[in-house]
C-alpha positions as a Python dict, from the first residue, in 0.01 Angstrom:
ca = {
    (1, 'X'): (0, 0, 0),
    (2, 'X'): (-203, -95, -307),
    (3, 'X'): (-255, 79, -639),
    (4, 'X'): (-526, 70, -904),
    (5, 'X'): (-411, 175, -1250),
    (6, 'X'): (-630, 276, -1542),
    (7, 'X'): (-479, 274, -1890),
    (8, 'X'): (-695, 435, -2160),
    (9, 'X'): (-617, 477, -2529),
    (10, 'X'): (-820, 688, -2768),
    (11, 'X'): (-830, 969, -3022),
    (12, 'X'): (-539, 1211, -2961),
    (13, 'X'): (-767, 1497, -3063),
    (14, 'X'): (-987, 1422, -2759),
    (15, 'X'): (-718, 1353, -2503),
    (16, 'X'): (-699, 1707, -2363),
    (17, 'X'): (-1068, 1711, -2270),
    (18, 'X'): (-1031, 1374, -2098),
    (19, 'X'): (-722, 1486, -1907),
    (20, 'X'): (-897, 1806, -1796),
    (21, 'X'): (-1200, 1613, -1669),
    (22, 'X'): (-987, 1367, -1475),
    (23, 'X'): (-765, 1639, -1328),
    (24, 'X'): (-1066, 1837, -1207),
    (25, 'X'): (-1294, 1558, -1084),
    (26, 'X'): (-1093, 1249, -993),
    (27, 'X'): (-896, 1374, -689),
    (28, 'X'): (-1210, 1496, -514),
    (29, 'X'): (-1405, 1179, -586),
    (30, 'X'): (-1118, 959, -468),
    (31, 'X'): (-1043, 1162, -155),
    (32, 'X'): (-1390, 1087, -21),
    (33, 'X'): (-1320, 712, -13),
    (34, 'X'): (-1186, 539, 302),
    (35, 'X'): (-823, 439, 276),
    (36, 'X'): (-734, 681, -4),
    (37, 'X'): (-364, 772, -15),
    (38, 'X'): (-299, 945, -347),
    (39, 'X'): (-361, 997, -716),
    (40, 'X'): (-140, 1035, -1023),
    (41, 'X'): (-239, 1131, -1376),
    (42, 'X'): (-12, 1091, -1679),
    (43, 'X'): (-66, 1141, -2050),
    (44, 'X'): (94, 1090, -2388),
    (45, 'X'): (-91, 1354, -2587),
    (46, 'X'): (73, 1268, -2919),
    (47, 'X'): (-40, 904, -2919),
    (48, 'X'): (-362, 956, -2724),
    (49, 'X'): (-287, 769, -2400),
    (50, 'X'): (-399, 839, -2044),
    (51, 'X'): (-270, 657, -1738),
    (52, 'X'): (-390, 704, -1382),
    (53, 'X'): (-285, 547, -1054),
    (54, 'X'): (-476, 570, -725),
    (55, 'X'): (-308, 465, -399),
    (56, 'X'): (-484, 284, -113),
    (57, 'X'): (-378, 182, 236),
    (58, 'X'): (-518, -174, 203),
    (59, 'X'): (-636, -417, -61),
    (60, 'X'): (-988, -402, 81),
    (61, 'X'): (-996, -21, 53),
    (62, 'X'): (-883, -50, -309),
    (63, 'X'): (-1159, -296, -396),
    (64, 'X'): (-1431, -108, -208),
    (65, 'X'): (-1343, 218, -382),
    (66, 'X'): (-1367, 52, -723),
    (67, 'X'): (-1725, -49, -656),
    (68, 'X'): (-1808, 310, -564),
    (69, 'X'): (-1630, 482, -850),
    (70, 'X'): (-1633, 259, -1157),
    (71, 'X'): (-1952, 405, -1307),
    (72, 'X'): (-1826, 763, -1273),
    (73, 'X'): (-1490, 658, -1417),
    (74, 'X'): (-1656, 505, -1722),
    (75, 'X'): (-1854, 824, -1781),
    (76, 'X'): (-1543, 1044, -1772),
    (77, 'X'): (-1346, 818, -2005),
    (78, 'X'): (-1623, 736, -2255),
    (79, 'X'): (-1588, 1047, -2479),
    (80, 'X'): (-1218, 971, -2532),
    (81, 'X'): (-1126, 608, -2479),
    (82, 'X'): (-1148, 328, -2733),
    (83, 'X'): (-1001, 82, -2483),
    (84, 'X'): (-971, 93, -2103),
    (85, 'X'): (-767, -149, -1891),
    (86, 'X'): (-802, -153, -1511),
    (87, 'X'): (-548, -338, -1294),
    (88, 'X'): (-488, -378, -922),
    (89, 'X'): (-137, -401, -779),
    (90, 'X'): (67, -437, -464),
    (91, 'X'): (305, -142, -420),
    (92, 'X'): (605, -363, -341),
    (93, 'X'): (867, -85, -328),
    (94, 'X'): (820, 291, -333),
    (95, 'X'): (1010, 604, -238),
    (96, 'X'): (870, 905, -49),
    (97, 'X'): (622, 1125, -235),
    (98, 'X'): (757, 1399, -459),
    (99, 'X'): (622, 1743, -542),
    (100, 'X'): (640, 1685, -916),
    (101, 'X'): (367, 1824, -1136),
    (102, 'X'): (312, 1962, -1485),
    (103, 'X'): (637, 1960, -1679),
    (104, 'X'): (776, 1653, -1505),
    (105, 'X'): (836, 1330, -1697),
    (106, 'X'): (735, 972, -1616),
    (107, 'X'): (890, 650, -1748),
    (108, 'X'): (697, 323, -1711),
    (109, 'X'): (861, -17, -1762),
    (110, 'X'): (630, -318, -1776),
    (111, 'X'): (765, -665, -1709),
    (112, 'X'): (681, -1030, -1652),
    (113, 'X'): (847, -1268, -1406),
    (114, 'X'): (798, -1620, -1278),
    (115, 'X'): (597, -1572, -955),
    (116, 'X'): (857, -1777, -769),
    (117, 'X'): (1114, -1506, -844),
    (118, 'X'): (911, -1211, -718),
    (119, 'X'): (1086, -1188, -381),
    (120, 'X'): (1429, -1186, -545),
    (121, 'X'): (1316, -914, -783),
    (122, 'X'): (1183, -697, -499),
    (123, 'X'): (1507, -733, -304),
    (124, 'X'): (1718, -666, -614),
    (125, 'X'): (1520, -355, -697),
    (126, 'X'): (1523, -223, -339),
    (127, 'X'): (1890, -286, -263),
    (128, 'X'): (2063, -246, -601),
    (129, 'X'): (1852, -96, -878),
    (130, 'X'): (1669, 177, -690),
    (131, 'X'): (1983, 340, -545),
    (132, 'X'): (2129, 361, -896),
    (133, 'X'): (1811, 519, -1032),
    (134, 'X'): (1792, 763, -739),
    (135, 'X'): (2143, 882, -826),
    (136, 'X'): (2036, 988, -1176),
    (137, 'X'): (2008, 1366, -1216),
    (138, 'X'): (1650, 1489, -1192),
    (139, 'X'): (1513, 1185, -1010),
    (140, 'X'): (1200, 1263, -806),
    (141, 'X'): (1028, 938, -702),
    (142, 'X'): (979, 576, -804),
    (143, 'X'): (760, 273, -738),
    (144, 'X'): (752, -95, -825),
    (145, 'X'): (401, -243, -862),
    (146, 'X'): (346, -619, -861),
    (147, 'X'): (77, -874, -934),
    (148, 'X'): (253, -1170, -779),
    (149, 'X'): (-10, -1427, -872),
    (150, 'X'): (9, -1342, -1243),
    (151, 'X'): (384, -1279, -1252),
    (152, 'X'): (370, -928, -1388),
    (153, 'X'): (440, -574, -1278),
    (154, 'X'): (585, -237, -1358),
    (155, 'X'): (839, 17, -1243),
    (156, 'X'): (752, 384, -1270),
    (157, 'X'): (1009, 661, -1228),
    (158, 'X'): (938, 1033, -1226),
    (159, 'X'): (1196, 1294, -1325),
    (160, 'X'): (1185, 1667, -1258),
    (161, 'X'): (1130, 1768, -1621),
    (162, 'X'): (1127, 1634, -1974),
    (163, 'X'): (1493, 1716, -2026),
    (164, 'X'): (1592, 1510, -1722),
    (165, 'X'): (1368, 1228, -1842),
    (166, 'X'): (1543, 1223, -2179),
    (167, 'X'): (1891, 1248, -2025),
    (168, 'X'): (1819, 956, -1790),
    (169, 'X'): (1747, 702, -2061),
    (170, 'X'): (2092, 551, -2085),
    (171, 'X'): (2159, 523, -1712),
    (172, 'X'): (1817, 382, -1635),
    (173, 'X'): (1846, 135, -1922),
    (174, 'X'): (2169, 2, -1774),
    (175, 'X'): (2016, -38, -1430),
    (176, 'X'): (1707, -203, -1581),
    (177, 'X'): (1913, -451, -1779),
    (178, 'X'): (2121, -551, -1479),
    (179, 'X'): (1811, -613, -1267),
    (180, 'X'): (1637, -806, -1543),
    (181, 'X'): (1933, -1038, -1583),
    (182, 'X'): (1977, -1097, -1211),
    (183, 'X'): (1609, -1159, -1131),
    (184, 'X'): (1501, -1331, -1454),
    (185, 'X'): (1268, -1056, -1569),
    (186, 'X'): (1119, -1026, -1920),
    (187, 'X'): (1075, -661, -2015),
    (188, 'X'): (754, -613, -2212),
    (189, 'X'): (748, -239, -2280),
    (190, 'X'): (898, 97, -2192),
    (191, 'X'): (678, 408, -2222),
    (192, 'X'): (714, 775, -2141),
    (193, 'X'): (445, 1018, -2028),
    (194, 'X'): (392, 1376, -1921),
    (195, 'X'): (303, 1420, -1553),
    (196, 'X'): (-27, 1605, -1516),
    (197, 'X'): (-107, 1551, -1147),
    (198, 'X'): (82, 1381, -866),
    (199, 'X'): (-46, 1358, -510),
    (200, 'X'): (47, 1098, -248),
    (201, 'X'): (-4, 1108, 127),
}
């Protein structure tokens, strides 16, 4: 599986209109593309951040869909976003889809790693880190995204609600630190978002 993420930052006063437009239009536009497998929409309303992820069954389907949708995407984001970053990723590890929606919480950890250590990181996350995170109260689903060539990636974890997200911080931090030490990962940021839409096939 492959994922395209879009990270947009803009005026917090305009974020709700952007979120509403994406929630209403993006799933339908994406679903018409060959190889589509899901869509997620997250926001930090206080800081004015929007993050989306679309899932695709192959790298070719991901790239073809971008050619079809990038103009419409730019139009939807233009009234809100000051900056937009688009990235393509391999979904290296992921758990079954969850039925989380509004009210759920999402934590995103961004990292860098020497490309030669990517396989060790994937195995560490799959066999050691993920089971520990899955045992945290309120866990719903998780995914590790990788850009092996550039030595960077992210781990996203969704919790049932904002209270569970807050309560999980200590336990997930411990699991994150252990994995980073074992696999030689440099953590670049940790962010939290509200889940607006989550759909994966």
